[in-house]
Coordinates of C-alpha atoms in Angstrom, one line a residue:
Chain A
X712 CA -25.2 16.3 6.9
X713 CA -26.0 12.7 6.6
X714 CA -28.5 11.4 9.1
X715 CA -27.5 7.9 10.3
X716 CA -30.6 6.2 11.6
X717 CA -30.8 3.1 13.8
X718 CA -32.3 1.3 10.9
X719 CA -29.3 2.2 8.7
X720 CA -26.9 0.9 11.3
X721 CA -28.8 -2.4 11.6
X722 CA -28.6 -2.7 7.8
X723 CA -24.8 -1.9 7.7
X724 CA -24.2 -4.3 10.6
X725 CA -26.0 -7.1 8.7
X726 CA -23.8 -6.4 5.6
X727 CA -20.8 -6.6 7.9
X728 CA -22.1 -9.8 9.5
X729 CA -22.3 -8.4 13.0
X730 CA -25.2 -9.3 15.2
X731 CA -26.4 -6.1 16.9
X732 CA -29.0 -5.3 19.5
X733 CA -31.5 -2.4 19.4
X734 CA -29.6 -0.4 22.1
X735 CA -26.3 -1.0 20.4
X736 CA -27.7 0.2 17.1
X737 CA -28.9 3.4 18.7
X738 CA -25.6 4.0 20.4
X739 CA -23.6 3.3 17.2
X740 CA -26.0 5.5 15.1
X741 CA -25.1 8.5 17.3
X742 CA -21.4 7.9 17.1
X743 CA -21.3 7.0 13.4
X744 CA -23.3 10.1 12.6
X745 CA -20.8 12.3 14.6
X746 CA -17.9 10.6 12.8
X747 CA -19.4 10.9 9.3
X748 CA -20.4 14.5 9.9
X749 CA -16.8 15.3 10.9
X750 CA -15.6 13.6 7.7
X751 CA -17.8 15.8 5.5
X752 CA -15.1 18.4 6.0
X753 CA -13.7 16.8 2.8
X754 CA -16.6 18.2 0.8
X755 CA -15.1 21.7 1.0
X756 CA -12.3 20.5 -1.3
X757 CA -12.7 20.6 -5.1
X758 CA -11.4 17.2 -6.2
X759 CA -13.0 17.2 -9.7
X760 CA -9.7 16.9 -11.5
X761 CA -7.7 15.0 -8.9
X762 CA -6.7 11.4 -9.5
X763 CA -7.5 9.0 -6.6
X764 CA -4.6 7.3 -4.8
X765 CA -5.1 3.7 -4.0
X766 CA -1.4 3.0 -3.3
X767 CA 1.4 5.4 -2.8
X768 CA 3.9 3.8 -5.0
X769 CA 3.2 2.4 -8.5
X770 CA 2.2 -1.2 -8.1
X771 CA 2.7 -3.9 -10.8
X772 CA 1.5 -7.4 -11.0
X773 CA 3.9 -9.8 -9.4
X774 CA 4.0 -13.1 -11.3
X775 CA 5.7 -16.4 -10.8
X776 CA 6.2 -19.6 -12.8
X777 CA 2.9 -21.6 -12.8
X778 CA 4.4 -24.5 -10.9
X779 CA 2.7 -26.4 -8.1
X780 CA 4.3 -25.8 -4.7
X781 CA 3.6 -27.7 -1.5
X782 CA 0.7 -26.4 0.5
X783 CA 0.0 -26.5 4.2
X784 CA -0.2 -30.1 5.5
X785 CA -3.8 -31.0 6.5
X786 CA -3.1 -31.4 10.2
X787 CA -1.5 -27.9 10.4
X788 CA -4.4 -26.4 8.5
X789 CA -6.8 -27.9 11.0
X790 CA -4.7 -27.1 14.1
X791 CA -6.6 -23.9 14.9
X792 CA -10.1 -25.0 14.0
X793 CA -12.2 -25.4 17.1
X794 CA -14.2 -28.3 15.7
X795 CA -13.2 -30.8 13.0
X796 CA -13.9 -34.3 12.1
X797 CA -12.4 -36.7 9.6
X798 CA -10.0 -34.1 8.3
X799 CA -12.7 -31.5 7.8
X800 CA -13.9 -28.4 9.6
X801 CA -17.4 -28.7 11.2
X802 CA -19.9 -25.8 10.7
X803 CA -23.6 -25.5 11.5
X804 CA -26.2 -26.5 8.9
X805 CA -25.7 -24.6 5.6
X806 CA -29.0 -25.7 4.1
X807 CA -32.3 -25.5 5.9
Chain B
X1133 CA 21.6 0.2 37.0
X1134 CA 20.4 -2.4 34.6
X1135 CA 22.1 -4.1 31.7
X1136 CA 19.5 -2.3 29.6
X1137 CA 21.0 1.1 30.4
X1138 CA 23.5 0.0 27.8
X1139 CA 23.1 0.0 24.0
X1140 CA 23.4 -3.2 22.0
X1141 CA 26.9 -2.1 21.0
X1142 CA 28.0 -1.8 24.6
X1143 CA 26.4 -5.1 25.5
X1144 CA 28.2 -6.8 22.6
X1145 CA 31.5 -5.5 23.8
X1146 CA 31.0 -6.9 27.3
X1147 CA 29.9 -10.2 25.7
X1148 CA 33.0 -10.3 23.5
X1149 CA 35.2 -9.6 26.5
X1150 CA 33.7 -12.6 28.3
X1151 CA 32.1 -10.4 31.1
X1152 CA 28.6 -11.2 30.0
X1153 CA 26.8 -14.1 28.4
X1154 CA 23.7 -14.2 26.2
X1155 CA 22.0 -16.1 29.0
X1156 CA 22.6 -13.2 31.4
X1157 CA 21.1 -10.7 28.9
X1158 CA 18.0 -12.9 28.4
X1159 CA 17.7 -13.5 32.2
X1160 CA 17.8 -9.7 32.8
X1161 CA 14.8 -9.3 30.5
X1162 CA 12.7 -11.9 32.3
X1163 CA 13.8 -10.7 35.7
X1164 CA 12.7 -7.2 34.8
X1165 CA 9.4 -8.4 33.3
X1166 CA 8.6 -10.4 36.4
X1167 CA 9.3 -7.3 38.6
X1168 CA 7.7 -4.6 36.5
X1169 CA 5.1 -6.2 34.3
X1170 CA 2.5 -6.8 37.0
X1171 CA 2.1 -3.0 37.0
X1172 CA 3.0 -2.0 33.4
X1173 CA 1.1 -4.9 31.8
X1174 CA 2.9 -4.7 28.5
X1175 CA 3.2 -8.5 27.8
X1176 CA 0.4 -10.8 26.8
X1177 CA 2.5 -13.9 26.3
X1178 CA 6.0 -14.9 27.6
X1179 CA 8.3 -17.2 25.7
X1180 CA 10.7 -17.8 28.6
X1181 CA 11.5 -21.5 28.2
X1182 CA 12.3 -21.2 24.5
X1183 CA 14.1 -17.9 24.9
X1184 CA 16.3 -19.3 27.7
X1185 CA 17.2 -22.4 25.6
X1186 CA 17.9 -20.2 22.6
X1187 CA 20.2 -17.9 24.5
X1188 CA 22.3 -20.9 25.7
X1189 CA 22.4 -22.2 22.1
X1190 CA 23.7 -18.9 20.8
X1191 CA 26.9 -19.2 22.7
X1192 CA 27.9 -21.9 20.2
X1193 CA 28.0 -19.5 17.3
X1194 CA 31.5 -18.2 16.7
X1195 CA 32.0 -14.4 17.4
X1196 CA 32.9 -13.8 13.8
X1197 CA 29.4 -14.9 12.7
X1198 CA 27.5 -12.7 15.1
X1199 CA 25.7 -9.6 13.8
X1200 CA 25.2 -6.4 15.8
X1201 CA 21.9 -7.5 17.5
X1202 CA 23.0 -11.2 18.0
X1203 CA 21.6 -12.5 21.3
X1204 CA 19.5 -9.3 22.0
X1205 CA 16.1 -9.9 23.6
X1206 CA 13.1 -8.5 21.7
X1207 CA 9.3 -8.3 22.3
X1208 CA 7.0 -8.5 19.3
X1209 CA 3.6 -6.7 18.9
X1210 CA 0.8 -9.2 19.1
X1211 CA -0.4 -8.6 15.5
X1212 CA 2.7 -10.1 14.1
X1213 CA 2.5 -13.9 13.8
X1214 CA 4.9 -16.1 15.7
X1215 CA 5.0 -19.8 15.0
X1216 CA 4.0 -21.7 18.1
X1217 CA 3.3 -18.6 20.3
X1218 CA -0.3 -17.5 20.7
X1219 CA -1.1 -14.4 18.6
X1220 CA -4.3 -12.5 19.1
X1221 CA -3.9 -8.9 17.9
X1222 CA -5.4 -8.3 21.4
X1223 CA -8.8 -9.5 20.2
X1224 CA -11.1 -12.1 21.7
X1225 CA -11.8 -13.4 18.2
X1226 CA -8.2 -14.8 18.0
X1227 CA -8.1 -16.1 21.5
X1228 CA -6.1 -19.3 21.5
X1229 CA -4.8 -18.9 17.9
X1230 CA -1.4 -20.5 17.5
X1231 CA 0.2 -19.5 14.2
X1232 CA 1.7 -22.2 12.1
X1233 CA 4.3 -20.0 10.6
X1234 CA 6.5 -17.0 11.4
X1235 CA 6.0 -13.5 9.9
X1236 CA 8.9 -12.6 7.6
X1237 CA 10.1 -10.0 10.2
X1238 CA 10.1 -12.7 12.9
X1239 CA 12.1 -15.1 10.7
X1240 CA 14.6 -12.2 10.1
X1241 CA 14.9 -11.6 13.9
X1242 CA 15.6 -15.2 14.4
X1243 CA 18.1 -15.3 11.6
X1244 CA 19.9 -12.3 13.2
X1245 CA 20.2 -14.3 16.4
X1246 CA 17.7 -12.2 18.3
X1247 CA 15.8 -13.8 21.2
X1248 CA 12.0 -13.5 21.2
X1249 CA 10.8 -12.8 24.8
X1250 CA 7.1 -12.7 24.2
X1251 CA 4.1 -10.9 22.7
X1252 CA 3.2 -7.3 23.4
X1253 CA -0.2 -5.8 24.2
X1254 CA -1.9 -3.4 21.7
X1255 CA -5.2 -1.9 20.9
X1256 CA -7.4 -4.6 19.3
X1257 CA -6.4 -5.1 15.6
X1258 CA -4.2 -1.9 16.0
X1259 CA -7.3 0.3 16.2
X1260 CA -6.7 2.8 19.0
X1261 CA -4.4 5.4 20.5
X1262 CA -4.4 4.3 24.2
X1263 CA -4.2 0.6 24.5
X1264 CA -7.5 0.7 26.2
X1265 CA -9.1 -1.3 23.3
X1266 CA -7.2 -4.5 24.2
X1267 CA -9.6 -7.3 25.1
X1268 CA -7.0 -8.7 27.6
X1269 CA -5.4 -5.9 29.6
X1270 CA -4.7 -2.2 29.8
X1271 CA -1.0 -1.4 29.5
X1272 CA 0.1 1.5 31.6
X1273 CA 2.6 4.3 30.8
X1274 CA 5.8 3.6 32.8
X1275 CA 6.2 7.4 33.5
X1276 CA 2.9 7.6 35.3
X1277 CA 0.8 4.4 35.8
X1278 CA -2.4 6.5 35.8
X1279 CA -1.9 7.5 32.2
X1280 CA -2.0 5.6 28.9
X1281 CA 1.1 4.4 27.0
X1282 CA -0.5 5.5 23.7
X1283 CA -1.4 3.1 21.0
X1284 CA -1.8 1.0 19.2
X1285 CA 1.8 -0.3 19.9
X1286 CA 1.5 0.7 23.5
X1287 CA 2.8 -2.6 24.8
X1288 CA 5.9 -2.2 22.6
X1289 CA 6.7 1.3 23.8
X1290 CA 5.9 0.7 27.4
X1291 CA 8.1 -2.5 27.5
X1292 CA 11.0 -0.6 26.1
X1293 CA 10.5 2.5 28.3
X1294 CA 10.3 0.3 31.5
X1295 CA 13.5 -1.5 30.4
X1296 CA 11.7 -4.9 30.3
X1297 CA 13.3 -5.4 26.8
X1298 CA 15.8 -3.2 24.9
X1299 CA 14.0 -3.9 21.6
X1300 CA 10.5 -4.2 20.4
X1301 CA 8.6 -4.4 17.1
X1302 CA 5.5 -2.4 16.6
X1303 CA 3.3 -1.6 13.6
X1304 CA 2.1 1.9 12.4
X1305 CA -1.0 2.5 10.3
X1306 CA -1.8 6.1 11.4
X1307 CA 0.8 6.7 14.1
X1308 CA 0.7 3.5 16.1
X1309 CA 4.5 3.3 16.6
X1310 CA 5.3 7.1 16.8
X1311 CA 2.5 8.1 19.1
X1312 CA 3.2 5.6 21.9
X1313 CA 7.0 6.1 21.4
X1314 CA 6.3 9.8 22.1
X1315 CA 4.1 9.1 25.1
X1316 CA 6.6 6.7 26.6
X1317 CA 9.8 8.6 25.8
X1318 CA 11.4 6.1 23.5
X1319 CA 12.5 6.0 19.8
X1320 CA 10.0 4.7 17.3
X1321 CA 10.4 4.6 13.5
X1322 CA 7.7 4.1 10.9
X1323 CA 9.7 3.1 7.8
X1324 CA 8.7 3.9 4.2
X1325 CA 5.7 1.9 3.0
X1326 CA 7.3 -1.2 1.3
X1327 CA 10.6 -1.0 3.2
X1328 CA 9.6 -3.9 5.5
X1329 CA 7.6 -7.0 4.5
X1330 CA 4.0 -7.2 5.9
X1331 CA 3.9 -10.9 5.4
X1332 CA 2.5 -12.3 8.7
X1333 CA 1.3 -8.9 9.9
X1334 CA -2.4 -9.2 10.7
X1335 CA -3.8 -6.6 8.3
X1336 CA -5.6 -3.6 9.4
X1337 CA -5.4 -1.2 6.5
X1338 CA -3.1 -2.8 3.9
X1339 CA -2.2 0.4 2.0
X1340 CA -1.0 2.1 5.2
X1341 CA 0.3 -0.6 7.6
X1342 CA 4.0 -0.8 8.2
X1343 CA 6.1 -2.7 10.8
X1344 CA 8.9 -0.8 12.5
X1345 CA 11.4 -0.7 15.4
X1346 CA 10.9 0.6 19.0
X1347 CA 14.1 1.2 21.0
X1348 CA 15.7 3.5 23.6
X1349 CA 18.3 5.0 21.3
X1350 CA 18.5 6.1 17.6
X1351 CA 21.5 3.8 17.0
X1352 CA 19.7 0.7 18.3
X1353 CA 16.7 1.7 16.2
X1354 CA 18.8 1.9 13.0
X1355 CA 20.2 -1.5 13.7
X1356 CA 16.9 -3.1 14.2
X1357 CA 15.5 -1.6 11.0
X1358 CA 18.5 -3.1 9.3
X1359 CA 17.5 -6.5 10.5
X1360 CA 13.9 -6.4 9.4
X1361 CA 14.2 -4.4 6.1
X1362 CA 14.2 -5.8 2.5
X1363 CA 12.2 -7.1 -0.4
X1364 CA 10.1 -10.2 0.2
X1365 CA 8.5 -12.5 -2.4
X1366 CA 5.7 -13.2 0.1
X1367 CA 4.5 -9.5 0.1
X1368 CA 3.8 -8.1 -3.4
X1369 CA 3.8 -4.6 -1.9
X1370 CA 7.3 -4.9 -0.5
X1371 CA 9.7 -2.7 -2.4
X1372 CA 12.5 -4.1 -4.4
X1373 CA 15.0 -1.4 -3.6
X1374 CA 18.5 -1.6 -2.0
X1375 CA 18.7 -1.5 1.8
X1376 CA 21.4 1.0 2.9
X1377 CA 23.5 0.6 6.0
X1378 CA 21.4 2.7 8.4
X1379 CA 23.9 2.7 11.2
X1380 CA 26.5 4.1 8.8
X1381 CA 24.2 7.1 8.2
X1382 CA 24.8 8.3 11.8
X1383 CA 27.7 10.5 10.9
X1384 CA 27.0 13.2 13.4
X1385 CA 27.0 15.8 10.6
X1386 CA 23.9 17.7 9.5
X1387 CA 25.6 20.8 8.2
X1388 CA 23.5 22.3 5.4
X1389 CA 20.4 20.2 6.3
X1390 CA 17.2 22.0 5.3
X1391 CA 14.3 21.6 7.6
X1392 CA 10.7 22.5 6.8
X1393 CA 8.3 23.2 9.7
X1394 CA 4.7 23.2 8.7
X1395 CA 2.8 25.9 10.5
X1396 CA -0.2 23.6 10.6
X1397 CA 1.8 21.2 12.9
X1398 CA 2.2 23.9 15.5
X1399 CA -1.3 25.4 15.3
X1400 CA -4.6 24.8 17.0
X1401 CA -4.9 21.9 19.4
X1402 CA -1.1 21.7 19.9
X1403 CA -0.2 22.3 23.6
X1404 CA 2.2 25.0 24.5
X1405 CA 4.6 22.4 26.0
X1406 CA 4.7 20.5 22.7
X1407 CA 5.2 23.6 20.6
X1408 CA 8.0 24.9 22.9
X1409 CA 9.8 21.6 22.9
X1410 CA 9.8 21.6 19.1
X1411 CA 11.1 25.2 18.9
X1412 CA 13.9 24.3 21.4
X1413 CA 14.7 21.2 19.3
X1414 CA 15.0 23.4 16.1
X1415 CA 17.4 25.6 18.0
X1416 CA 19.6 22.6 18.8
X1417 CA 19.6 21.5 15.2
X1418 CA 20.4 25.0 14.0
X1419 CA 23.4 25.0 16.3
X1420 CA 24.6 21.9 14.6
X1421 CA 24.4 23.5 11.1
X1422 CA 20.9 23.0 9.9
X1423 CA 18.5 25.7 8.7
X1424 CA 14.8 25.8 9.1
X1425 CA 11.9 27.7 7.6
X1426 CA 8.2 27.7 8.3
X1427 CA 6.1 26.2 5.5
X1428 CA 2.5 25.4 4.8
X1429 CA 1.0 22.0 4.2
X1430 CA -2.5 23.2 3.3
X1431 CA -4.2 19.9 3.2
X1432 CA -3.1 18.7 6.7
X1433 CA -6.5 19.4 8.2
X1434 CA -8.1 16.9 5.8
X1435 CA -5.8 14.0 6.8
X1436 CA -7.8 12.8 9.8
X1437 CA -11.1 12.4 7.8
X1438 CA -9.3 10.9 4.8
X1439 CA -7.5 8.4 7.1
X1440 CA -10.6 7.2 9.0
X1441 CA -12.5 6.7 5.8
X1442 CA -9.7 4.8 4.0
X1443 CA -8.4 2.8 6.9
X1444 CA -11.9 1.8 8.1
X1445 CA -12.9 0.8 4.5
X1446 CA -9.8 -1.4 4.2
X1447 CA -10.3 -2.8 7.6
X1448 CA -13.9 -3.8 6.9
X1449 CA -12.6 -5.9 4.0
X1450 CA -9.6 -7.3 5.8
X1451 CA -11.5 -8.2 8.9
X1452 CA -14.1 -10.2 6.9
X1453 CA -11.8 -13.2 7.3
X1454 CA -12.5 -13.6 11.0
X1455 CA -15.5 -15.8 10.9
X1456 CA -14.8 -18.4 13.6
X1457 CA -14.5 -21.3 11.2
X1458 CA -10.8 -22.0 10.5
X1459 CA -9.3 -20.4 13.6
X1460 CA -10.1 -18.3 16.6
X1461 CA -13.2 -17.8 18.7
X1462 CA -16.5 -19.3 17.7
X1463 CA -19.9 -18.8 19.2
X1464 CA -22.0 -21.4 20.9
X1465 CA -25.2 -19.6 19.9
X1466 CA -26.1 -20.5 16.3
X1467 CA -28.9 -22.3 14.6
X1468 CA -27.6 -21.8 11.1
X1469 CA -24.5 -20.5 9.3
X1470 CA -25.6 -16.9 9.1
X1471 CA -26.2 -16.8 12.8
X1472 CA -22.9 -18.4 13.4
X1473 CA -21.0 -15.6 11.5
X1474 CA -23.1 -12.8 13.0
X1475 CA -22.8 -14.1 16.6
X1476 CA -19.1 -15.1 16.4
X1477 CA -18.2 -11.6 15.1
X1478 CA -20.5 -9.8 17.5
X1479 CA -19.0 -11.7 20.5
X1480 CA -15.4 -11.7 19.2
X1481 CA -14.9 -8.1 18.2
X1482 CA -14.8 -5.1 20.6
X1483 CA -16.7 -1.9 20.2
X1484 CA -14.0 0.2 18.5
X1485 CA -13.4 -2.6 15.9
X1486 CA -17.1 -2.9 15.3
X1487 CA -17.4 0.9 14.9
X1488 CA -14.7 0.9 12.2
X1489 CA -16.0 -2.2 10.4
X1490 CA -19.4 -0.5 10.2
X1491 CA -17.9 2.9 9.1
X1492 CA -15.9 1.1 6.4
X1493 CA -18.8 -1.0 5.3
X1494 CA -21.0 2.1 5.1
X1495 CA -18.3 4.1 3.2
X1496 CA -18.0 1.3 0.7
X1497 CA -21.7 0.6 0.3
X1498 CA -23.6 1.3 -2.8
X1499 CA -24.7 5.0 -3.0
X1500 CA -22.0 6.2 -0.6
X1501 CA -18.8 4.9 -2.3
X1502 CA -18.2 8.0 -4.4
X1503 CA -19.1 10.4 -1.6
X1504 CA -16.8 8.8 1.0
X1505 CA -14.3 6.3 -0.2
X1506 CA -13.4 7.7 -3.6
X1507 CA -13.4 11.3 -2.2
X1508 CA -11.0 10.2 0.4
X1509 CA -8.7 8.6 -2.1
X1510 CA -8.6 11.9 -4.0
X1511 CA -7.8 13.9 -0.9
X1512 CA -5.1 11.4 -0.2
X1513 CA -3.5 12.5 -3.5
X1514 CA -3.6 16.1 -2.4
X1515 CA -2.0 15.3 1.0
X1516 CA 0.7 13.4 -0.7
X1517 CA 1.3 16.3 -3.1
X1518 CA 1.9 18.6 -0.1
X1519 CA 4.8 16.4 0.9
X1520 CA 6.2 16.0 -2.6
X1521 CA 6.3 19.8 -2.9
X1522 CA 7.9 20.3 0.5
X1523 CA 10.6 17.8 -0.3
X1524 CA 11.6 19.6 -3.4
X1525 CA 13.0 22.3 -1.1
X1526 CA 13.6 20.6 2.3
X1527 CA 15.4 17.4 3.4
X1528 CA 13.2 16.7 6.4
X1529 CA 10.0 18.0 7.8
X1530 CA 9.8 18.5 11.6
X1531 CA 7.0 18.9 14.1
X1532 CA 5.6 17.4 17.3
X1533 CA 4.7 13.7 17.2
X1534 CA 1.5 14.4 19.2
X1535 CA -0.4 17.5 20.1
X1536 CA -0.2 16.7 23.8
X1537 CA 1.6 14.3 26.2
X1538 CA -0.1 11.2 27.5
X1539 CA -3.6 11.5 29.1
X1540 CA -5.3 9.6 31.9
X1541 CA -6.7 6.2 31.4
X1542 CA -10.5 6.4 30.8
X1543 CA -10.3 10.1 29.9
X1544 CA -11.1 9.8 26.2
X1545 CA -12.4 6.3 25.7
X1546 CA -16.1 7.2 25.3
X1547 CA -15.4 9.9 22.7
X1548 CA -14.1 8.4 19.5
X1549 CA -13.5 11.8 17.8
X1550 CA -11.4 13.2 20.6
X1551 CA -9.4 10.0 20.7
X1552 CA -8.8 10.1 17.0
X1553 CA -7.4 13.6 17.3
X1554 CA -4.3 12.2 19.0
X1555 CA -3.1 11.0 15.6
X1556 CA -3.6 14.2 13.7
X1557 CA 0.1 14.8 13.3
X1558 CA 1.2 11.3 12.5
X1559 CA -1.6 10.3 10.0
X1560 CA -0.5 12.4 7.0
X1561 CA 2.8 10.5 6.9
X1562 CA 1.0 7.1 6.5
X1563 CA -1.2 8.6 3.8
X1564 CA 1.9 9.7 1.9
X1565 CA 3.7 6.4 2.5
X1566 CA 6.8 8.1 3.7
X1567 CA 9.1 7.4 6.7
X1568 CA 9.1 9.2 10.0
X1569 CA 10.6 8.8 13.5
X1570 CA 9.6 10.0 17.0
X1571 CA 12.5 10.8 19.3
X1572 CA 12.2 12.1 22.9
X1573 CA 12.4 15.9 23.0
X1574 CA 11.2 17.0 26.4
X1575 CA 8.7 16.7 29.2
X1576 CA 5.5 18.3 30.1
X1577 CA 4.4 17.7 33.7
X1578 CA 6.7 14.8 34.0
X1579 CA 5.4 13.1 30.9
X1580 CA 7.6 12.7 27.8
X1581 CA 7.1 14.5 24.5
X1582 CA 8.2 13.4 21.0
X1583 CA 9.8 15.2 18.1
X1584 CA 8.7 13.9 14.7
X1585 CA 11.2 13.9 11.9
X1586 CA 9.7 13.1 8.5
X1587 CA 11.7 12.2 5.4
X1588 CA 11.6 11.4 1.7
X1589 CA 10.5 8.0 0.5
X1590 CA 13.2 5.4 1.2
X1591 CA 15.4 8.1 2.9
X1592 CA 15.4 6.7 6.4
X1593 CA 19.1 7.6 6.5
X1594 CA 18.6 11.3 6.7
X1595 CA 15.9 10.9 9.3
X1596 CA 18.3 8.7 11.4
X1597 CA 21.2 11.1 11.0
X1598 CA 19.1 14.1 12.1
X1599 CA 17.5 12.2 15.0
X1600 CA 20.9 11.0 16.2
X1601 CA 22.5 14.5 16.1
X1602 CA 19.6 15.8 18.2
X1603 CA 19.7 12.9 20.6
X1604 CA 23.5 13.2 21.1
X1605 CA 23.1 16.9 21.8
X1606 CA 20.4 16.4 24.4
X1607 CA 19.9 14.1 27.4
X1608 CA 16.2 13.3 27.1
X1609 CA 16.9 9.7 26.0
X1610 CA 19.0 9.2 29.2
X1611 CA 16.2 10.0 31.5
X1612 CA 14.2 7.1 32.8
X1613 CA 10.9 6.6 34.5
X1614 CA 11.0 6.2 38.3
X1615 CA 10.2 2.5 38.2
X1616 CA 13.3 1.8 36.0
X1617 CA 15.5 1.6 39.1
X1618 CA 13.0 -0.4 41.2
X1619 CA 13.8 -3.5 39.2
X1620 CA 17.6 -2.8 39.1
X1621 CA 19.7 -5.3 40.9

C-alpha cells in the first residue's frame, strides 16, 4: 500500500501548478491515499504479456496538404483574454 | 398536457398541417423553463432572443427541405462550445468565456434546423455523478427535488425529464449520459467512440469522451444521433465509417436476438429493485423473441480502478491548458508568472477537479508511471477482450445502468470512492469504446431505474432496435414526474 504524505501531495500539486494550503494538502493526502489504495486492486492481475491499450480503435496519422490556411483573426483571439494591450496578452513579469 | 408529450414526428405532423408553428414549439420550451427551472436548475444560460428569432426564420424554409428534427428545441451541455453563448463546463475557471466558434455537433444541429435554447448544467469538467460539482448551481432530479439528477450530464437529463426541452446533448466519459438518463427516467445514448466528432467538446479524457443524445423516446434519440454523427476532418479520432439510418433500424422485430447478461452486473452492490427490473425486462424481450443467457465478464471489477487512473491521467494533461492567460478566470494575487498559474488554477478549479488532476499527475509522474498508468492501460486491454469474446456469441449485453436509483443531495459528496461506485456498470463500456443506451425500465420508491443495452462497435442499430421493442412493450417512458403537469397550460 502506497503511503501518500502531505509532502507528496504538495509536490504533486506543484507539478500540476495548483497552489495548495497545508490543511488542503492534509485533506487531499487522506483522500488520494484511499483512492490509490483502492486502485491497487489491479495488482492482483498478471499483465506481464498483455499489450497496453491507448486507444480502442487503430489510429493512423491524419495528414493534409501543407498549405497555409487562414488562422483566427487577432481581435477574435484576444476576445476572451482578460487583459491585453496593443494586440498582445498581458501577463505578470516573467523575468525577475 | 404539454406539446412535449409528443414525439418530434407527432410535432412535425401538426406543423405540416398548419396547426402549430415553430415559434409555438420554441415558446413552449421557454414557458416551461421559466415555470420549472427555478426549481430544477438545469440551465446555466438561456438563448431566448436568438432562439425566438431563429424559430420565426425557419418558417421560410419550404416543407420539402425540412428534416425530421427541423425546428425542434434543444439544450446543449455546457462543455460543448457554442459561438457567442457563454460556455463554462460549469467551472469558475471558464467564467465569462464566450467561444468564437461552434463545436461540430452544434454546427450540425443548426444545419438540421434545430433551435438552441441554452446551456445545461453539469459536474465541473464532466467530473462527477451527481451535478453537485458544478461551480454555479445544483440541478435537482425532477422526480424528487431532494435527490440528485445524476451526472455529469445531469442538466441534460433533468431538462428533458421535466419537459423543459424535448432534446438535449450530453457527453459520456464513464457513464455521464447513461447514469443521469437512468436517474431521471429518460433515454440516453453513448455512441461508439469515434461515431460523433469531439471537435469543440472541452476535453476531459480524450480516449473515452463521446457526445450523445438525451431524449424521452428511443425514436427521438435515434433521430438526434443521426443529426450529430459522422466523420469530421477537425477530429482525427472521428471514424471514417458510413452512418446508417438509425430510425430505420426500429423495425420492431428482435426475433432471434441473443442477449448476454453478465453475472457481475447483477452481483454485489446492485440493489434488489435494479436487479428485479432487469430480470423483468429480460422476460419482456424473451416474449418478443429474444433469448438470453448468463455470462461472465471476469474483468468487470477492475474497470473502476482502470478508469480512474486513465481518465485522471488524461485529464491532468488536458486541463493544463487552463492557465488564465488566453481566456477565462485569472487571479488578482500574483507577483510573478508561476504564482499567477498556481493561484489562477487553485481559485478556478473545484475540489473534485483538483483531486483528479493530482491523481493523474501522480499516476503519470516518474517512478509511478509503470505501476499505475501503464498497468491501467493493460487492464483496459483485458476489459475490452471480455467484450470482444462476449460479442462473438451475443448481439447485445444487458444489465442495469446503475446499481441503485438516485440518492439524496449531499449524501455522497464527501466520500469520493462511494460516489465513484455509481459508475461501476457504465465505465467498462467507455474503456472498450463501444456503444450503450439507458432506457427507463422501472421505479424504486418512486425513482426511475435504467436498463443498459450494450452493443458491438458501430452497431448502434441493434441497440436502438432492442431498446425500441422494450419501450413499446412497456409504459415506463410514458410516466412523468409530478412537476410535468404543473407547467402544462
